[in-house]
CSV table of C-alpha atoms in Angstrom, one decimal:
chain,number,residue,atom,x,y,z
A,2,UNK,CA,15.3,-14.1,5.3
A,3,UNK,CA,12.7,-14.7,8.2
A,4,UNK,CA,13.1,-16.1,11.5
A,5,UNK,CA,11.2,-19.1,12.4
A,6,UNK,CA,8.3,-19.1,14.8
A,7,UNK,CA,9.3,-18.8,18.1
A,8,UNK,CA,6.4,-18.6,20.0
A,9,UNK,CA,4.6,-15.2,20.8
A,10,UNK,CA,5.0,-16.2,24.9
A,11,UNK,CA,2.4,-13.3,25.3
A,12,UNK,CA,-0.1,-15.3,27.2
A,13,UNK,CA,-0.5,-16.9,24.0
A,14,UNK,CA,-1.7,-13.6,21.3
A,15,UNK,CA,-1.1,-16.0,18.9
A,16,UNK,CA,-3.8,-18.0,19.5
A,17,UNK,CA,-6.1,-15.7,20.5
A,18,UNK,CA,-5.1,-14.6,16.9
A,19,UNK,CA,-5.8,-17.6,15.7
A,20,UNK,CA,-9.3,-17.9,17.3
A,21,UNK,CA,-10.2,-14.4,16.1
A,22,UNK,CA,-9.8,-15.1,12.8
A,23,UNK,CA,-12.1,-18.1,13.5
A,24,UNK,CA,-14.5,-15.3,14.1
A,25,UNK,CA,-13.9,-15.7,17.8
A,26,UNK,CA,-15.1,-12.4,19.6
A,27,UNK,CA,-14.2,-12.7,23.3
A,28,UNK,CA,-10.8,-13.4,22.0
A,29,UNK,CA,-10.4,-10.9,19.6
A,30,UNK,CA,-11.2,-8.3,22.7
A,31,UNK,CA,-9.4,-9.3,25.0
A,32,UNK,CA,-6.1,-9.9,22.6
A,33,UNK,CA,-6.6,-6.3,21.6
A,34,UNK,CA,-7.1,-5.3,25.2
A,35,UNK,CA,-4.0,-6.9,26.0
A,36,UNK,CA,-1.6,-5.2,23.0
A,37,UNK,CA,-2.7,-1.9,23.5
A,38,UNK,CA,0.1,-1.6,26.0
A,39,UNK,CA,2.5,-2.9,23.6
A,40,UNK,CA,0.9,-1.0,20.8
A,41,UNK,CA,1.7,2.4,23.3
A,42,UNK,CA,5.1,1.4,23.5
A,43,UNK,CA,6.3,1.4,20.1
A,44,UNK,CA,3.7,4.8,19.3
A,45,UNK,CA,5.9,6.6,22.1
A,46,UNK,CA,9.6,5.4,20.6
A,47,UNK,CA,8.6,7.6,17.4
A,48,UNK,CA,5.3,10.3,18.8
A,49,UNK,CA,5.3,12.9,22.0
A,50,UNK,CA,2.0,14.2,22.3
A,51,UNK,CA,-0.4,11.7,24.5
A,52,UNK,CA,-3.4,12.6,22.1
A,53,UNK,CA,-1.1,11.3,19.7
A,54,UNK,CA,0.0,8.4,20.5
A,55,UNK,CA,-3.8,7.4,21.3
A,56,UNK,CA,-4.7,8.1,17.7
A,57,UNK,CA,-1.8,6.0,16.3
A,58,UNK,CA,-2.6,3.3,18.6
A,59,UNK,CA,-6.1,3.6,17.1
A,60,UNK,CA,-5.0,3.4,13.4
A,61,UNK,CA,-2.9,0.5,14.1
A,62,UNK,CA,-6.2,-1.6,16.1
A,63,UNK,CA,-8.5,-0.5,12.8
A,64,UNK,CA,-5.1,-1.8,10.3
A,65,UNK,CA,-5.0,-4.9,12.7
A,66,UNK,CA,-9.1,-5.5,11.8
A,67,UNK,CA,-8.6,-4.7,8.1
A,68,UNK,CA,-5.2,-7.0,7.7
A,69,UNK,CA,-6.2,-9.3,10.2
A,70,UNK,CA,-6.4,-12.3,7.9
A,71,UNK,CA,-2.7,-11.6,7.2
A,72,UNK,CA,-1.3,-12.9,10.2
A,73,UNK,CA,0.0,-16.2,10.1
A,74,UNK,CA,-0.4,-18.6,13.2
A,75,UNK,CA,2.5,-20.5,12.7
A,76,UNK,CA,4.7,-17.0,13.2
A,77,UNK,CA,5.4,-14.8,15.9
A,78,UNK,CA,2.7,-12.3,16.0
A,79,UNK,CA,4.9,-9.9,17.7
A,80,UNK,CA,7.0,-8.9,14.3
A,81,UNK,CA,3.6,-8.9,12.9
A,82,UNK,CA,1.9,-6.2,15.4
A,83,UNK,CA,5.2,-4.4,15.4
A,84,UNK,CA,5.4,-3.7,11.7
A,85,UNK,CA,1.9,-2.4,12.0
A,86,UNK,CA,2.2,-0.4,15.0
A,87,UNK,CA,5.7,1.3,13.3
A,88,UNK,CA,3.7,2.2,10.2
A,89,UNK,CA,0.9,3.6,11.6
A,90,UNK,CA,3.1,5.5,13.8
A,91,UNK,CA,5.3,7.5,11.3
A,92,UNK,CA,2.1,8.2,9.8
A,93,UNK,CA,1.0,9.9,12.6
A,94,UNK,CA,4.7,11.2,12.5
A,95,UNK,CA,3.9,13.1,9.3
A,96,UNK,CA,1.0,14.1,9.7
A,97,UNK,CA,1.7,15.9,12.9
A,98,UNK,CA,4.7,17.6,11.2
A,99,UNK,CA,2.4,18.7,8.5
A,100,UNK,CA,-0.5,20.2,10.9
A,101,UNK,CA,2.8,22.2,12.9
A,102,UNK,CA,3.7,23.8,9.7
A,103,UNK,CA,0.0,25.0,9.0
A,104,UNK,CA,-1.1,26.4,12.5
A,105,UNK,CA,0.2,29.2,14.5
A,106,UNK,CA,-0.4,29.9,18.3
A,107,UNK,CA,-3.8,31.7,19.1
A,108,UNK,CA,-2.9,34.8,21.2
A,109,UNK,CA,-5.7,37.4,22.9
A,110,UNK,CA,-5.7,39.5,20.1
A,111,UNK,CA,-7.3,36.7,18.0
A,112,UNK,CA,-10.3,36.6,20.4
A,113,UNK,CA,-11.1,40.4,20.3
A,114,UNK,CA,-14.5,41.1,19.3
A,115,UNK,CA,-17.5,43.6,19.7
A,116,UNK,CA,-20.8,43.2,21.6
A,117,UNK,CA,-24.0,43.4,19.7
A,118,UNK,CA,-25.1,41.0,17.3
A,119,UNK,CA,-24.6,43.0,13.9
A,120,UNK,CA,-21.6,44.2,14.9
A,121,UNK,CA,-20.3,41.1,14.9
A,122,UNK,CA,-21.9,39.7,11.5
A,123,UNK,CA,-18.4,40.1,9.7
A,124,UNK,CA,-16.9,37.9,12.5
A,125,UNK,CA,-19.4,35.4,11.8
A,126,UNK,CA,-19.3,35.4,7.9
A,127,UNK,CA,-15.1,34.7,8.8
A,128,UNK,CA,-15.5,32.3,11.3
A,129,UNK,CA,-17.8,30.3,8.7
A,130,UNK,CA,-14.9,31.2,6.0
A,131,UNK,CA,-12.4,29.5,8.8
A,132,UNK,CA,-14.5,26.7,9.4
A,133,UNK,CA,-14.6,25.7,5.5
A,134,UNK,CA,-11.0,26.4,4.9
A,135,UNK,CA,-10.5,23.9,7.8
A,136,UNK,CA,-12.6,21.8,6.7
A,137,UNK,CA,-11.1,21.3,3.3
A,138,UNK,CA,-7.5,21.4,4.9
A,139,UNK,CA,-8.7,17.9,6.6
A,140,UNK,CA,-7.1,14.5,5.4
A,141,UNK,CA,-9.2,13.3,2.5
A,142,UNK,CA,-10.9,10.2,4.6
A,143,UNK,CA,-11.8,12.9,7.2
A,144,UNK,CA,-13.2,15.1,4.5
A,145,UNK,CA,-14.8,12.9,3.5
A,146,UNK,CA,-16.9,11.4,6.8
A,147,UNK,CA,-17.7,15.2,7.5
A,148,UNK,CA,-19.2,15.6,4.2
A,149,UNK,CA,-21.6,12.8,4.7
A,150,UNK,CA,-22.3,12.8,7.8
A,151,UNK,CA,-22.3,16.4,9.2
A,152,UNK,CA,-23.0,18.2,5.8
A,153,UNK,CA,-25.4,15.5,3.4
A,154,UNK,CA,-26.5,14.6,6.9
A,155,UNK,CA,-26.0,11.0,5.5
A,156,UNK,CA,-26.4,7.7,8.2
A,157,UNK,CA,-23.4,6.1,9.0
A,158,UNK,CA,-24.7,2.7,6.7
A,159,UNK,CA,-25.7,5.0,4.0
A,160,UNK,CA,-21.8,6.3,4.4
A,161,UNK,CA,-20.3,3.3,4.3
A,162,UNK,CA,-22.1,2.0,1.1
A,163,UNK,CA,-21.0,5.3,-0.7
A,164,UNK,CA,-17.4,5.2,0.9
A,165,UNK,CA,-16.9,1.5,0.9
A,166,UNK,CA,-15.8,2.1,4.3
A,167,UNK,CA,-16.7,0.4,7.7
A,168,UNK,CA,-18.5,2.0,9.9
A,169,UNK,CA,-16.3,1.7,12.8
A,170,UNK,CA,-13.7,3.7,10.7
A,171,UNK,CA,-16.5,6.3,9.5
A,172,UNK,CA,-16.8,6.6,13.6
A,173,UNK,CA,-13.5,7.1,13.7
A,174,UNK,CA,-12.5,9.2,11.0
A,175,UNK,CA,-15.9,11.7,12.0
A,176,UNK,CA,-14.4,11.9,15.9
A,177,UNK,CA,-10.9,13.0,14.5
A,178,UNK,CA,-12.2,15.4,12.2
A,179,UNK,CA,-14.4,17.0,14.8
A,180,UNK,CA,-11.2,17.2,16.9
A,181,UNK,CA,-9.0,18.4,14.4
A,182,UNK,CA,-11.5,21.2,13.8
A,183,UNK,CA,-11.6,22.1,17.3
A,184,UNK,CA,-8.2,22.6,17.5
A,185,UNK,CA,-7.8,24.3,14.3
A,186,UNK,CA,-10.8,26.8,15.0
A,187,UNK,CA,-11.4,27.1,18.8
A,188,UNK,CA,-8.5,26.4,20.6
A,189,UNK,CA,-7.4,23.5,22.1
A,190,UNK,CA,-10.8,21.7,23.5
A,191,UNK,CA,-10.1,18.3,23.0
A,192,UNK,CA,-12.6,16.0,25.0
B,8,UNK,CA,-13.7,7.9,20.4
B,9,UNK,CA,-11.6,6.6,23.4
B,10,UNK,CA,-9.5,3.4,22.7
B,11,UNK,CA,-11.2,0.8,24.8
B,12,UNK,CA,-15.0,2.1,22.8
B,13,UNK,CA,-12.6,1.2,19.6
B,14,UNK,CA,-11.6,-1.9,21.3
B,15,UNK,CA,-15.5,-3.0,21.9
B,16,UNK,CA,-16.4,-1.7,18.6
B,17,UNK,CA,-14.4,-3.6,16.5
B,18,UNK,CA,-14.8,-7.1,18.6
B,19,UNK,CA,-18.4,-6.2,17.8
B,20,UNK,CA,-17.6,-6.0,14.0
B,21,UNK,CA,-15.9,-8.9,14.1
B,22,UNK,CA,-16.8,-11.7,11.3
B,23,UNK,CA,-14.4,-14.8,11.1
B,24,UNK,CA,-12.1,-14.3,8.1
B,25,UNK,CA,-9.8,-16.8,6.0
B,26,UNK,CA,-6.3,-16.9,6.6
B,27,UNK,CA,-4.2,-16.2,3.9
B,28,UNK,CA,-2.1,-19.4,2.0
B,29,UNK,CA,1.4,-19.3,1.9
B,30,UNK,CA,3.4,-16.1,0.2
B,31,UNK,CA,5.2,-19.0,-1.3
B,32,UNK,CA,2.5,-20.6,-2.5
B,33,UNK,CA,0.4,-17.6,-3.5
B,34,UNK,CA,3.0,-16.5,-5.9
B,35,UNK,CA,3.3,-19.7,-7.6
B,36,UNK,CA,-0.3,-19.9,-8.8
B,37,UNK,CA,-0.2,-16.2,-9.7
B,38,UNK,CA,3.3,-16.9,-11.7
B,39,UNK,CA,1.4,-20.1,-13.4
B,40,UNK,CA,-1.9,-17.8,-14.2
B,41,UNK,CA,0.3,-15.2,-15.7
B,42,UNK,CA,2.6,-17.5,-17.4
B,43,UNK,CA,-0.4,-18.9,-19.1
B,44,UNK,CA,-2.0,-15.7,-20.0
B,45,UNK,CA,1.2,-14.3,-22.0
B,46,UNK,CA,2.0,-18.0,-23.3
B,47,UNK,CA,-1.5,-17.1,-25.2
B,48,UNK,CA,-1.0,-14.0,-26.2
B,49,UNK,CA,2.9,-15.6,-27.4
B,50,UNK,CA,0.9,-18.6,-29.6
B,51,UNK,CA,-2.0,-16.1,-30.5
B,52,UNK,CA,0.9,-13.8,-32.2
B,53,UNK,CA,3.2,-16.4,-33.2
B,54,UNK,CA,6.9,-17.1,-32.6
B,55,UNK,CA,9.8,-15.2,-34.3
B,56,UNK,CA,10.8,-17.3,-37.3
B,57,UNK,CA,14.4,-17.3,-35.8
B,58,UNK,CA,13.9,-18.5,-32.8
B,59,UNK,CA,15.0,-21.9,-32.9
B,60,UNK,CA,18.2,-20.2,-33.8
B,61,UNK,CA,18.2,-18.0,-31.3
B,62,UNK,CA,18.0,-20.3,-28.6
B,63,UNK,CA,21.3,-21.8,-29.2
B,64,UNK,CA,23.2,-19.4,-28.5
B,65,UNK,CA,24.5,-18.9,-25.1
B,66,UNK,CA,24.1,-15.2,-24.5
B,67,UNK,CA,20.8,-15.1,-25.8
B,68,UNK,CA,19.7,-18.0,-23.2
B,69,UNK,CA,21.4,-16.4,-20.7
B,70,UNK,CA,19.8,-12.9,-21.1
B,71,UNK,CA,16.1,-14.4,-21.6
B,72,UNK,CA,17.2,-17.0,-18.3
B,73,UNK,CA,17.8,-13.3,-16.7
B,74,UNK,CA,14.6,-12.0,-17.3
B,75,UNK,CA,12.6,-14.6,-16.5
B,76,UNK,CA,14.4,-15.3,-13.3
B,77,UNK,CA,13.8,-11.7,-12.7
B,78,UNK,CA,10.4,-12.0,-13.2
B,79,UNK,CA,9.8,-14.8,-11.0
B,80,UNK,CA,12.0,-13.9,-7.8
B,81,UNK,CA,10.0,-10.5,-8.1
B,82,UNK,CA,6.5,-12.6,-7.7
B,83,UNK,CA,7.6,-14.0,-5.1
B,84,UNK,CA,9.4,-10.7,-3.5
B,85,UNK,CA,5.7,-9.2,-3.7
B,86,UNK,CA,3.6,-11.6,-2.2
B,87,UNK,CA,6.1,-11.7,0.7
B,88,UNK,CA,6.5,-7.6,0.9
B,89,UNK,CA,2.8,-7.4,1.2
B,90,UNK,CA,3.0,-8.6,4.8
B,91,UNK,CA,3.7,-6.9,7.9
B,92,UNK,CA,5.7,-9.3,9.2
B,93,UNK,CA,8.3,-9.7,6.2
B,94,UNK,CA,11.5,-8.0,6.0
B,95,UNK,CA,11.7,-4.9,3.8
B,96,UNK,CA,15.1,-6.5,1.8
B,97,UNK,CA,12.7,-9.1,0.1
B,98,UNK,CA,12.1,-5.8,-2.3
B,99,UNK,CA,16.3,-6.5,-2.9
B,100,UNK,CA,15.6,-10.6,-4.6
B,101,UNK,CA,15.2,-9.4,-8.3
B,102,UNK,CA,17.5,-7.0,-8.1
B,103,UNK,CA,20.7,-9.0,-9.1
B,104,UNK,CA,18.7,-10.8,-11.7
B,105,UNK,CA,17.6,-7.6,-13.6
B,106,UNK,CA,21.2,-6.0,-13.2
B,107,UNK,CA,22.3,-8.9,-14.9
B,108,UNK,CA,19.5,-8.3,-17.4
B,109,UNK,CA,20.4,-4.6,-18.1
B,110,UNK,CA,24.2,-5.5,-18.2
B,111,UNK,CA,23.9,-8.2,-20.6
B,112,UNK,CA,21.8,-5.6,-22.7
B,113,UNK,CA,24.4,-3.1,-22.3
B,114,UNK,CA,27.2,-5.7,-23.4
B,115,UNK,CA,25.5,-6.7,-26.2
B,116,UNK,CA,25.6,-3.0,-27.3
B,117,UNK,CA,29.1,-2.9,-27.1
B,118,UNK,CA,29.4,-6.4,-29.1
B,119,UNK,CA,27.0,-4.6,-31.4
B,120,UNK,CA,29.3,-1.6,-32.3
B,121,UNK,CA,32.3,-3.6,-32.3
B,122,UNK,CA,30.7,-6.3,-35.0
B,123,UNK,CA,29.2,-3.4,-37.0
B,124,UNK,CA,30.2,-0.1,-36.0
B,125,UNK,CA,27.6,3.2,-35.8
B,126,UNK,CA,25.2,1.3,-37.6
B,127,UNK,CA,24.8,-1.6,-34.6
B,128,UNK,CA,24.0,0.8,-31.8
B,129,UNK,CA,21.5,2.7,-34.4
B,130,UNK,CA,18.1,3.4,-32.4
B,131,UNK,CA,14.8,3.1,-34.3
B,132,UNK,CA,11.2,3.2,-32.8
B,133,UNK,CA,9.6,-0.1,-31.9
B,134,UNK,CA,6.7,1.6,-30.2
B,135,UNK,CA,4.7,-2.0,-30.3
B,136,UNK,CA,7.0,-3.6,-28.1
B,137,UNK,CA,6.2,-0.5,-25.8
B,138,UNK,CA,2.8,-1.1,-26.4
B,139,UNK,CA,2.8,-5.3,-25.7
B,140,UNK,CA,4.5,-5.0,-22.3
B,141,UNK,CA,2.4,-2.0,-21.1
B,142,UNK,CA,-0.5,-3.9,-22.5
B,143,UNK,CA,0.2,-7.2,-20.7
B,144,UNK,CA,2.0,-5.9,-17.5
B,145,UNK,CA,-0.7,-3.4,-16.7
B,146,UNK,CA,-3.8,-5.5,-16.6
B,147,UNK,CA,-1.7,-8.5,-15.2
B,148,UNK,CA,0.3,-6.1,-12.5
B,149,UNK,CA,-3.6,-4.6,-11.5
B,150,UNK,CA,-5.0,-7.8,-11.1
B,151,UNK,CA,-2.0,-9.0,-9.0
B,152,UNK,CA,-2.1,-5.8,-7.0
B,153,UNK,CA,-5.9,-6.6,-6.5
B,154,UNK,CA,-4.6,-9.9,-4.7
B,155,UNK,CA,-1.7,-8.2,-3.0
B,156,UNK,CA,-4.4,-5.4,-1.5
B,157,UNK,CA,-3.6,-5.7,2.3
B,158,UNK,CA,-0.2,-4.4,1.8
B,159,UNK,CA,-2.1,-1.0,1.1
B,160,UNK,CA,-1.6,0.0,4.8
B,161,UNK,CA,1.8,-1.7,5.1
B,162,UNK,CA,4.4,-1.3,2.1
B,163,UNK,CA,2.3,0.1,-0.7
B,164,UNK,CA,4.7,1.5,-3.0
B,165,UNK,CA,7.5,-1.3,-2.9
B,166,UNK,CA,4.9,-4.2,-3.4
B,167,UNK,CA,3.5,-2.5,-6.4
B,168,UNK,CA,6.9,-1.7,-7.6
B,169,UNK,CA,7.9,-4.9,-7.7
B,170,UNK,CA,5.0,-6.7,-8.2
B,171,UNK,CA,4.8,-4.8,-11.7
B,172,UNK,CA,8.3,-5.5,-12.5
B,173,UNK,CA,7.8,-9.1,-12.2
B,174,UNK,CA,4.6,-8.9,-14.7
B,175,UNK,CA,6.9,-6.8,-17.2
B,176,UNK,CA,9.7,-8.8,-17.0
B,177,UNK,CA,7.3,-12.0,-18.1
B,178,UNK,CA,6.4,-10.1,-20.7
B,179,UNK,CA,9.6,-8.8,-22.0
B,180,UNK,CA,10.4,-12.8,-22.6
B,181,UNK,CA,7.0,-13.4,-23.8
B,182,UNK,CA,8.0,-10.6,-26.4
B,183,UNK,CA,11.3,-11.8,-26.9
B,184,UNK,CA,10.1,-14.7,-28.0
B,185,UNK,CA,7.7,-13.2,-30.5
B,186,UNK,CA,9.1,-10.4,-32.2
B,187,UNK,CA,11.9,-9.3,-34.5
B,188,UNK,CA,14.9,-7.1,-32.3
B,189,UNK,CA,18.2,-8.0,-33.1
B,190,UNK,CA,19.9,-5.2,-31.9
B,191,UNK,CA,20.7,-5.3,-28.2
B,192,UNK,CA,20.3,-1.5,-28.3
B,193,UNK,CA,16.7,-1.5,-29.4
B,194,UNK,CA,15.7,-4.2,-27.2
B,195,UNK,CA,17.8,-2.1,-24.2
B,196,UNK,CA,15.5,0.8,-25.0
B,197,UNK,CA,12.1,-0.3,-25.5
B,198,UNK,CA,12.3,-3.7,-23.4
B,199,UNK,CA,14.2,-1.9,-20.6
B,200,UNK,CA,11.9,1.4,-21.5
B,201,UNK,CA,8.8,-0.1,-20.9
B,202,UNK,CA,9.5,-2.1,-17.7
B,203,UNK,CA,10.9,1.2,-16.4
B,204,UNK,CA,7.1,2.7,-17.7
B,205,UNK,CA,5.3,-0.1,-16.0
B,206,UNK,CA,6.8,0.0,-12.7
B,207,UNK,CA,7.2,4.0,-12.6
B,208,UNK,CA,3.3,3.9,-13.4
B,209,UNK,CA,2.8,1.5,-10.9
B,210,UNK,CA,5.1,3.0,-8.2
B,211,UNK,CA,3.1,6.5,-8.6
B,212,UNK,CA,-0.2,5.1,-8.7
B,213,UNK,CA,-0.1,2.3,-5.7
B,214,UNK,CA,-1.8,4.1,-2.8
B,215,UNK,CA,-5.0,5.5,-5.0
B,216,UNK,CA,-4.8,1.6,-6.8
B,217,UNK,CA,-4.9,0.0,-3.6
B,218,UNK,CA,-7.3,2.5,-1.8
B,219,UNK,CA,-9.5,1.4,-5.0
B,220,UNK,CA,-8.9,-2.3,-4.9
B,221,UNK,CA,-9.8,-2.5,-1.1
B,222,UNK,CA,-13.0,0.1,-1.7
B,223,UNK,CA,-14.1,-2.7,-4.8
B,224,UNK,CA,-13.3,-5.9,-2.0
B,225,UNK,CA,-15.6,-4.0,0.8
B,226,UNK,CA,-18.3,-3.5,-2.0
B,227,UNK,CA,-18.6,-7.0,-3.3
B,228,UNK,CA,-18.1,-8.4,0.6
């Protein structure tokens, strides 16, 4: 049902695999340095937006760290990348088709306002409104790391005991919620 | 977070890790733990007093040789969906062995009314044998799913579909060999029923299971 292993030919991923799972950490980098490219390529067969593409590259590096004791030496790792890269990416897939059928353009008229602090006190009190309702339209992992850490004001270790996740994806999932309420709330600001 | 700060951080995190044995391999031990667990409960309750009978005949062989072979390919179908690099039609291996299943189930319905009329296809309640695959197949399908936790991120709902089936259909012969259902209608029902319970139950409830399972892993790591 599989095909044998035929050798990555990848300036050898494989084994730098193979020594990362040995807990080898200069080969761990620079085999995920040298996929990224690889990783792009199959993000852009099924994603448009750069921005993205980035962020389904980055799913499939932190799936790659989570699974990474999956991979088999003996096999071609490209398969292996492949099918990781091509999940992550139709996640992104739906998840962008879910956020277009949520947000509408932000035209001039949405930016009117008054001077004078009181006068605009109503503003504020919906702008607050906005951000909440933003905040609970995030993806539940998102939520989640903006609860703790922007809300509870929790540390990122104290997160990741409560959350049982790393802290590299806390990181991770905080930077895409702060984005995703960027867009949602100010316009497109991205950084 | 830009990619190559990703990149650095998780070369950072890096601890070594221990490679996986075998799918092959995997899902013999599980197949061996699981046969032993319902070949306990099986002696605990006791076989059917006809079963020495039973066994002589043909079509009953061949319908229990069905099951089990369904059970067993879908062991091994699991712990090779749960990888990324593994084609999707693995999920296709106990397919043909629990269509044979059903079908022989269906005939024997049809042998049923011919030999008796109404009466043979007459359904009752047998809500225990509901009740012993859910109860075995459950616990035995979580644990397995506990094992099979990195294909959270890859194939989720097919691996605990079919990992599930495989527990139910061991415990559909594990029942067989226990209780008292003659008719092929009542065993098409209940036995059919509940491995139809088990793995919708399963199929519904993969992503939170395995989001759970890896959350539990993290914690005791």
């Amino acid at each position: 049902m599989d095909s044998p292993a035929d050798g990555d030919g990848e300036g050898g991923w494989s084994a730098l695999m193979a020594a990362a799972q040995d807990g080898d950490r200069r080969a761990y980098e620079r085999l995920l340095r040298e996929i990224v490219p690889f990783l792009r390529g199959v993000a852009r067969r099924r994603l448009r937006g750069e921005a993205d593409v980035e962020d389904a590259v980055q799913d499939t590096l932190l799936t790659i760290h989570q699974i990474r004791h999956t991979y088999d030496p003996s096999r071609p790792i490209r398969p292996w990348l492949g099918a990781i890269a091509e999940r992550r990416a139709l996640d992104r897939v739906r998840s962008v088709s879910r956020r277009a059928g949520r947000e509408e353009e932000l035209t001039d008229l949405h930016h009117e306002t008054l001077q004078g602090s009181s006068t605009n006190e109503g503003e504020r009190r919906l702008q607050a409104r906005d951000v909440r309702a933003a905040v609970a339209d995030l993806p539940p992992a998102q939520r989640r790391a903006i609860e703790l850490l922007k809300l509870q004001g929790l540390s990122l270790a104290e997160a990741s005991v409560r959350t049982g996740q790393s802290v590299t994806s806390l990181k991770v999932a905080t930077h895409r919620a702060v984005l995703a309420l960027r867009r949602r709330i100010g316009g497109d600001e991205r950084t | 977070m830009r990619t190559e700060d990703l990149v650095g951080s998780l070369s950072a995190d890096l601890a070594p890790v221990k490679r996986l044995r075998p799918p092959m391999v995997r899902a013999a031990g599980w197949l061996v733990l699981s046969v032993l667990v319902i070949g306990a409960v099986v002696t605990v309750k006791g076989f059917r007093p006809d079963l020495e009978a039973r066994l002589v005949e043909p079509w009953e062989v061949a319908q229990l040789a069905a099951a089990l072979a369904t059970g067993v390919l879908a062991a091994i179908a699991a712990f090779h969906l749960a990888l990324p690099d593994r084609s999707d039609s693995w999920a296709l291996l106990p397919l043909p062995g629990f269509a044979l299943w059903v079908a022989s189930l269906g005939w024997g319905c049809v042998a049923d009314f011919i030999r008796l009329g109404p009466d043979g296809i007459a359904l009752g309640t047998s809500w225990s044998c509901l009740g012993f695959i859910l109860a075995l197949s459950l616990p035995l399908g979580g644990a397995m799913l506990f094992a099979l936790r990195h294909a959270g991120p890859i194939r989720p709902v097919p691996t605990a579909a079919i990992g599930v089936l495989s527990m139910a259909m061991l415990a559909s012969v594990g029942l067989s060999l226990v209780h008292h259902l003659d008719a092929a209608v009542m065993i098409l029902v209940w036995h059919a029923g509940a491995v139809l319970v088990a793995v919708a139950l399963s199929t519904g409830l993969s992503r939170p299971g395995f989001r759970i399972a890896r959350r539990l892993s993290t914690a005791a790591a």
